[in-house]
Amino acid sequence: MENENKNNPDQLQIELKEEVAQGTYANLAIITHSTSEFIVDFVRIMPGLPKAGVQSRIVMTPENAKRLMFALQDNIVKYEKNFGTIQMPEQQRNSKTFIPPLSDFKGEA
């Protein structure tokens, strides 16, 4: 495979560093935009703590933001085909295991 990459100059090689491969947990995304870019702040909110920290900030062009939206839609469709419909909290209000979404949250960027 390594020889194939050397012979094909059009092949994009993506490096995943070990510290990035671990991933970062976030349970909230705050999206803002200007005429030239979209900014997505990934935030981790912990129960009982008055502050929430931005774990990562991604800045991208509007075109790449739209590509990301389409890629997420495509992957959600594939996920739901394999594992079933993703239930949103608003859809589960009648369920005995309903957990209300975070309330009184005021984000600042």
Short mmCIF file of N, CA and C in Angstrom, two decimals:
data_model
loop_
_atom_site.label_atom_id
_atom_site.label_comp_id
_atom_site.label_asym_id
_atom_site.label_seq_id
_atom_site.Cartn_x
_atom_site.Cartn_y
_atom_site.Cartn_z
N MET A 1 0.82 -1.19 0.00
CA MET A 1 0.00 0.00 0.00
C MET A 1 0.87 1.25 0.00
N GLU A 2 1.97 1.22 0.73
CA GLU A 2 2.84 2.37 0.79
C GLU A 2 3.41 2.68 -0.60
N ASN A 3 3.75 1.66 -1.37
CA ASN A 3 4.25 1.86 -2.72
C ASN A 3 3.18 2.48 -3.61
N GLU A 4 1.93 2.09 -3.39
CA GLU A 4 0.84 2.66 -4.18
C GLU A 4 0.76 4.16 -3.96
N ASN A 5 0.92 4.61 -2.72
CA ASN A 5 0.86 6.03 -2.41
C ASN A 5 2.01 6.79 -3.05
N LYS A 6 3.19 6.19 -3.12
CA LYS A 6 4.34 6.84 -3.73
C LYS A 6 4.16 6.95 -5.23
N ASN A 7 3.51 5.97 -5.85
CA ASN A 7 3.31 5.96 -7.29
C ASN A 7 2.14 6.84 -7.72
N ASN A 8 1.26 7.21 -6.81
CA ASN A 8 0.09 8.01 -7.14
C ASN A 8 0.20 9.38 -6.45
N PRO A 9 0.72 10.39 -7.14
CA PRO A 9 0.90 11.70 -6.51
C PRO A 9 -0.42 12.39 -6.16
N ASP A 10 -1.54 11.93 -6.74
CA ASP A 10 -2.84 12.53 -6.43
C ASP A 10 -3.46 11.98 -5.16
N GLN A 11 -2.86 10.95 -4.58
CA GLN A 11 -3.36 10.32 -3.35
C GLN A 11 -3.08 11.24 -2.16
N LEU A 12 -4.14 11.64 -1.45
CA LEU A 12 -3.98 12.47 -0.26
C LEU A 12 -3.65 11.59 0.93
N GLN A 13 -2.59 11.93 1.62
CA GLN A 13 -2.22 11.19 2.83
C GLN A 13 -2.60 12.03 4.03
N ILE A 14 -3.38 11.44 4.91
CA ILE A 14 -3.85 12.13 6.10
C ILE A 14 -3.17 11.52 7.31
N GLU A 15 -2.54 12.37 8.10
CA GLU A 15 -1.85 11.91 9.31
C GLU A 15 -2.76 12.11 10.52
N LEU A 16 -2.90 11.08 11.32
CA LEU A 16 -3.67 11.16 12.56
C LEU A 16 -2.72 10.94 13.73
N LYS A 17 -2.40 12.04 14.42
CA LYS A 17 -1.47 11.95 15.54
C LYS A 17 -2.14 11.25 16.72
N GLU A 18 -1.32 10.58 17.50
CA GLU A 18 -1.84 9.77 18.61
C GLU A 18 -2.69 10.57 19.58
N GLU A 19 -2.26 11.78 19.93
CA GLU A 19 -3.01 12.59 20.90
C GLU A 19 -4.34 13.07 20.32
N VAL A 20 -4.44 13.20 19.01
CA VAL A 20 -5.69 13.60 18.37
C VAL A 20 -6.59 12.37 18.19
N ALA A 21 -6.00 11.22 17.95
CA ALA A 21 -6.76 9.98 17.72
C ALA A 21 -7.61 9.61 18.94
N GLN A 22 -7.22 10.05 20.11
CA GLN A 22 -7.98 9.78 21.33
C GLN A 22 -9.35 10.42 21.29
N GLY A 23 -9.48 11.52 20.57
CA GLY A 23 -10.75 12.23 20.48
C GLY A 23 -10.98 13.12 21.69
N THR A 24 -11.93 14.01 21.55
CA THR A 24 -12.33 14.91 22.62
C THR A 24 -13.84 14.86 22.73
N TYR A 25 -14.36 14.63 23.92
CA TYR A 25 -15.80 14.55 24.12
C TYR A 25 -16.40 15.94 24.21
N ALA A 26 -17.50 16.15 23.50
CA ALA A 26 -18.27 17.38 23.59
C ALA A 26 -19.74 17.00 23.51
N ASN A 27 -20.58 17.71 24.28
CA ASN A 27 -22.01 17.42 24.24
C ASN A 27 -22.83 18.65 23.84
N LEU A 28 -22.15 19.63 23.27
CA LEU A 28 -22.82 20.82 22.77
C LEU A 28 -21.96 21.43 21.68
N ALA A 29 -22.58 21.90 20.62
CA ALA A 29 -21.86 22.63 19.57
C ALA A 29 -22.53 23.98 19.41
N ILE A 30 -21.73 25.02 19.39
CA ILE A 30 -22.22 26.38 19.17
C ILE A 30 -21.68 26.83 17.83
N ILE A 31 -22.57 27.22 16.93
CA ILE A 31 -22.16 27.58 15.58
C ILE A 31 -22.43 29.06 15.34
N THR A 32 -21.41 29.76 14.90
CA THR A 32 -21.55 31.16 14.50
C THR A 32 -20.94 31.31 13.11
N HIS A 33 -21.27 32.41 12.45
CA HIS A 33 -20.72 32.59 11.11
C HIS A 33 -20.62 34.06 10.75
N SER A 34 -19.75 34.31 9.78
CA SER A 34 -19.64 35.62 9.16
C SER A 34 -19.85 35.40 7.67
N THR A 35 -19.58 36.42 6.87
CA THR A 35 -19.74 36.24 5.42
C THR A 35 -18.71 35.29 4.84
N SER A 36 -17.60 35.11 5.53
CA SER A 36 -16.50 34.33 4.95
C SER A 36 -16.17 33.04 5.67
N GLU A 37 -16.75 32.80 6.87
CA GLU A 37 -16.40 31.58 7.59
C GLU A 37 -17.47 31.16 8.58
N PHE A 38 -17.46 29.87 8.86
CA PHE A 38 -18.29 29.28 9.91
C PHE A 38 -17.36 28.88 11.04
N ILE A 39 -17.78 29.12 12.28
CA ILE A 39 -17.00 28.75 13.45
C ILE A 39 -17.86 27.80 14.27
N VAL A 40 -17.31 26.63 14.56
CA VAL A 40 -18.02 25.63 15.37
C VAL A 40 -17.21 25.42 16.64
N ASP A 41 -17.79 25.80 17.78
CA ASP A 41 -17.17 25.56 19.08
C ASP A 41 -17.81 24.31 19.67
N PHE A 42 -16.98 23.33 19.99
CA PHE A 42 -17.44 22.11 20.63
C PHE A 42 -17.21 22.26 22.13
N VAL A 43 -18.28 22.12 22.91
CA VAL A 43 -18.27 22.42 24.34
C VAL A 43 -18.60 21.16 25.13
N ARG A 44 -18.00 21.02 26.30
CA ARG A 44 -18.34 19.94 27.22
C ARG A 44 -19.01 20.55 28.45
N ILE A 45 -20.28 20.21 28.63
CA ILE A 45 -21.02 20.66 29.81
C ILE A 45 -21.05 19.51 30.80
N MET A 46 -20.66 19.78 32.03
CA MET A 46 -20.67 18.76 33.07
C MET A 46 -21.72 19.12 34.10
N PRO A 47 -22.54 18.14 34.50
CA PRO A 47 -23.59 18.41 35.49
C PRO A 47 -23.01 18.96 36.78
N GLY A 48 -23.68 19.97 37.32
CA GLY A 48 -23.28 20.53 38.60
C GLY A 48 -22.17 21.56 38.53
N LEU A 49 -21.60 21.77 37.36
CA LEU A 49 -20.55 22.77 37.24
C LEU A 49 -21.11 24.02 36.58
N PRO A 50 -20.79 25.21 37.14
CA PRO A 50 -21.38 26.44 36.61
C PRO A 50 -20.77 26.90 35.28
N LYS A 51 -19.61 26.38 34.92
CA LYS A 51 -18.95 26.78 33.68
C LYS A 51 -18.77 25.59 32.77
N ALA A 52 -18.78 25.87 31.47
CA ALA A 52 -18.53 24.83 30.47
C ALA A 52 -17.39 25.33 29.59
N GLY A 53 -16.47 24.44 29.29
CA GLY A 53 -15.30 24.84 28.51
C GLY A 53 -15.39 24.43 27.06
N VAL A 54 -14.93 25.32 26.19
CA VAL A 54 -14.79 24.97 24.78
C VAL A 54 -13.64 23.99 24.66
N GLN A 55 -13.92 22.82 24.10
CA GLN A 55 -12.91 21.78 23.96
C GLN A 55 -12.14 21.91 22.66
N SER A 56 -12.83 22.43 21.63
CA SER A 56 -12.20 22.57 20.33
C SER A 56 -12.98 23.59 19.52
N ARG A 57 -12.26 24.34 18.70
CA ARG A 57 -12.89 25.30 17.79
C ARG A 57 -12.45 24.97 16.38
N ILE A 58 -13.42 24.83 15.49
CA ILE A 58 -13.14 24.55 14.09
C ILE A 58 -13.63 25.75 13.27
N VAL A 59 -12.77 26.28 12.42
CA VAL A 59 -13.12 27.39 11.54
C VAL A 59 -13.05 26.86 10.11
N MET A 60 -14.12 27.10 9.34
CA MET A 60 -14.14 26.60 7.96
C MET A 60 -14.88 27.57 7.04
N THR A 61 -14.66 27.40 5.75
CA THR A 61 -15.35 28.22 4.76
C THR A 61 -16.81 27.81 4.69
N PRO A 62 -17.69 28.70 4.20
CA PRO A 62 -19.09 28.31 4.03
C PRO A 62 -19.25 27.08 3.14
N GLU A 63 -18.45 26.96 2.10
CA GLU A 63 -18.52 25.80 1.22
C GLU A 63 -18.19 24.51 1.96
N ASN A 64 -17.15 24.55 2.78
CA ASN A 64 -16.78 23.35 3.54
C ASN A 64 -17.79 23.05 4.65
N ALA A 65 -18.41 24.09 5.20
CA ALA A 65 -19.47 23.86 6.19
C ALA A 65 -20.64 23.12 5.54
N LYS A 66 -20.98 23.51 4.31
CA LYS A 66 -22.07 22.84 3.61
C LYS A 66 -21.69 21.40 3.26
N ARG A 67 -20.43 21.18 2.87
CA ARG A 67 -19.97 19.81 2.61
C ARG A 67 -20.07 18.96 3.88
N LEU A 68 -19.71 19.55 5.02
CA LEU A 68 -19.81 18.84 6.30
C LEU A 68 -21.27 18.49 6.60
N MET A 69 -22.18 19.44 6.34
CA MET A 69 -23.60 19.19 6.58
C MET A 69 -24.08 18.00 5.74
N PHE A 70 -23.71 17.97 4.46
CA PHE A 70 -24.12 16.85 3.60
C PHE A 70 -23.49 15.54 4.06
N ALA A 71 -22.23 15.58 4.48
CA ALA A 71 -21.56 14.36 4.95
C ALA A 71 -22.22 13.85 6.23
N LEU A 72 -22.59 14.75 7.14
CA LEU A 72 -23.29 14.33 8.36
C LEU A 72 -24.66 13.73 8.03
N GLN A 73 -25.40 14.37 7.11
CA GLN A 73 -26.70 13.82 6.72
C GLN A 73 -26.55 12.41 6.15
N ASP A 74 -25.58 12.23 5.27
CA ASP A 74 -25.34 10.94 4.66
C ASP A 74 -24.99 9.88 5.71
N ASN A 75 -24.14 10.26 6.66
CA ASN A 75 -23.73 9.31 7.69
C ASN A 75 -24.84 9.01 8.68
N ILE A 76 -25.70 9.97 8.96
CA ILE A 76 -26.84 9.71 9.85
C ILE A 76 -27.80 8.73 9.19
N VAL A 77 -28.04 8.90 7.89
CA VAL A 77 -28.89 7.95 7.16
C VAL A 77 -28.30 6.54 7.24
N LYS A 78 -26.99 6.42 7.02
CA LYS A 78 -26.33 5.11 7.09
C LYS A 78 -26.40 4.53 8.51
N TYR A 79 -26.19 5.37 9.52
CA TYR A 79 -26.26 4.93 10.91
C TYR A 79 -27.65 4.39 11.23
N GLU A 80 -28.69 5.15 10.85
CA GLU A 80 -30.05 4.74 11.18
C GLU A 80 -30.47 3.49 10.42
N LYS A 81 -29.91 3.26 9.24
CA LYS A 81 -30.18 2.02 8.51
C LYS A 81 -29.65 0.82 9.30
N ASN A 82 -28.48 0.99 9.90
CA ASN A 82 -27.83 -0.09 10.64
C ASN A 82 -28.33 -0.25 12.07
N PHE A 83 -28.62 0.85 12.75
CA PHE A 83 -28.89 0.79 14.18
C PHE A 83 -30.27 1.28 14.59
N GLY A 84 -31.06 1.78 13.67
CA GLY A 84 -32.38 2.29 14.01
C GLY A 84 -32.38 3.81 14.14
N THR A 85 -33.58 4.33 14.20
CA THR A 85 -33.77 5.79 14.26
C THR A 85 -33.17 6.37 15.53
N ILE A 86 -32.49 7.47 15.37
CA ILE A 86 -31.96 8.22 16.52
C ILE A 86 -33.13 9.00 17.11
N GLN A 87 -33.43 8.76 18.36
CA GLN A 87 -34.53 9.43 19.03
C GLN A 87 -34.04 10.72 19.68
N MET A 88 -34.67 11.82 19.34
CA MET A 88 -34.34 13.10 19.95
C MET A 88 -35.16 13.26 21.23
N PRO A 89 -34.64 13.99 22.22
CA PRO A 89 -35.38 14.15 23.49
C PRO A 89 -36.80 14.67 23.29
N GLU A 90 -36.99 15.56 22.32
CA GLU A 90 -38.33 16.11 22.07
C GLU A 90 -39.29 15.01 21.64
N GLN A 91 -38.79 13.97 20.98
CA GLN A 91 -39.63 12.87 20.52
C GLN A 91 -39.91 11.86 21.63
N GLN A 92 -39.17 11.95 22.72
CA GLN A 92 -39.26 10.95 23.79
C GLN A 92 -40.05 11.46 24.99
N ARG A 93 -40.74 12.56 24.88
CA ARG A 93 -41.44 13.15 26.03
C ARG A 93 -42.42 12.19 26.69
N ASN A 94 -43.01 11.30 25.92
CA ASN A 94 -43.97 10.35 26.49
C ASN A 94 -43.29 9.11 27.05
N SER A 95 -42.00 9.00 26.85
CA SER A 95 -41.27 7.83 27.33
C SER A 95 -41.00 7.96 28.82
N LYS A 96 -40.96 6.80 29.51
CA LYS A 96 -40.67 6.80 30.95
C LYS A 96 -39.21 7.18 31.23
N THR A 97 -38.34 7.03 30.23
CA THR A 97 -36.92 7.34 30.44
C THR A 97 -36.57 8.72 29.89
N PHE A 98 -37.57 9.59 29.69
CA PHE A 98 -37.32 10.93 29.15
C PHE A 98 -36.40 11.72 30.06
N ILE A 99 -35.37 12.27 29.48
CA ILE A 99 -34.46 13.17 30.20
C ILE A 99 -34.55 14.53 29.50
N PRO A 100 -35.01 15.57 30.21
CA PRO A 100 -35.18 16.86 29.55
C PRO A 100 -33.83 17.43 29.11
N PRO A 101 -33.81 18.20 28.02
CA PRO A 101 -32.56 18.82 27.58
C PRO A 101 -32.11 19.85 28.60
N LEU A 102 -30.86 20.28 28.49
CA LEU A 102 -30.33 21.28 29.41
C LEU A 102 -31.19 22.53 29.36
N SER A 103 -31.48 23.10 30.52
CA SER A 103 -32.29 24.30 30.55
C SER A 103 -31.45 25.47 31.07
N ASP A 104 -31.91 26.65 30.80
CA ASP A 104 -31.24 27.87 31.25
C ASP A 104 -29.81 27.99 30.78
N PHE A 105 -29.47 27.37 29.64
CA PHE A 105 -28.12 27.47 29.13
C PHE A 105 -27.98 28.73 28.32
N LYS A 106 -26.96 29.52 28.62
CA LYS A 106 -26.68 30.72 27.85
C LYS A 106 -25.24 30.64 27.38
N GLY A 107 -25.06 30.41 26.08
CA GLY A 107 -23.71 30.27 25.53
C GLY A 107 -23.11 31.62 25.20
N GLU A 108 -21.82 31.72 25.36
CA GLU A 108 -21.07 32.90 24.96
C GLU A 108 -19.89 32.44 24.17
N ALA A 109 -19.64 33.12 23.07
CA ALA A 109 -18.50 32.76 22.24
C ALA A 109 -17.51 33.90 22.17
#
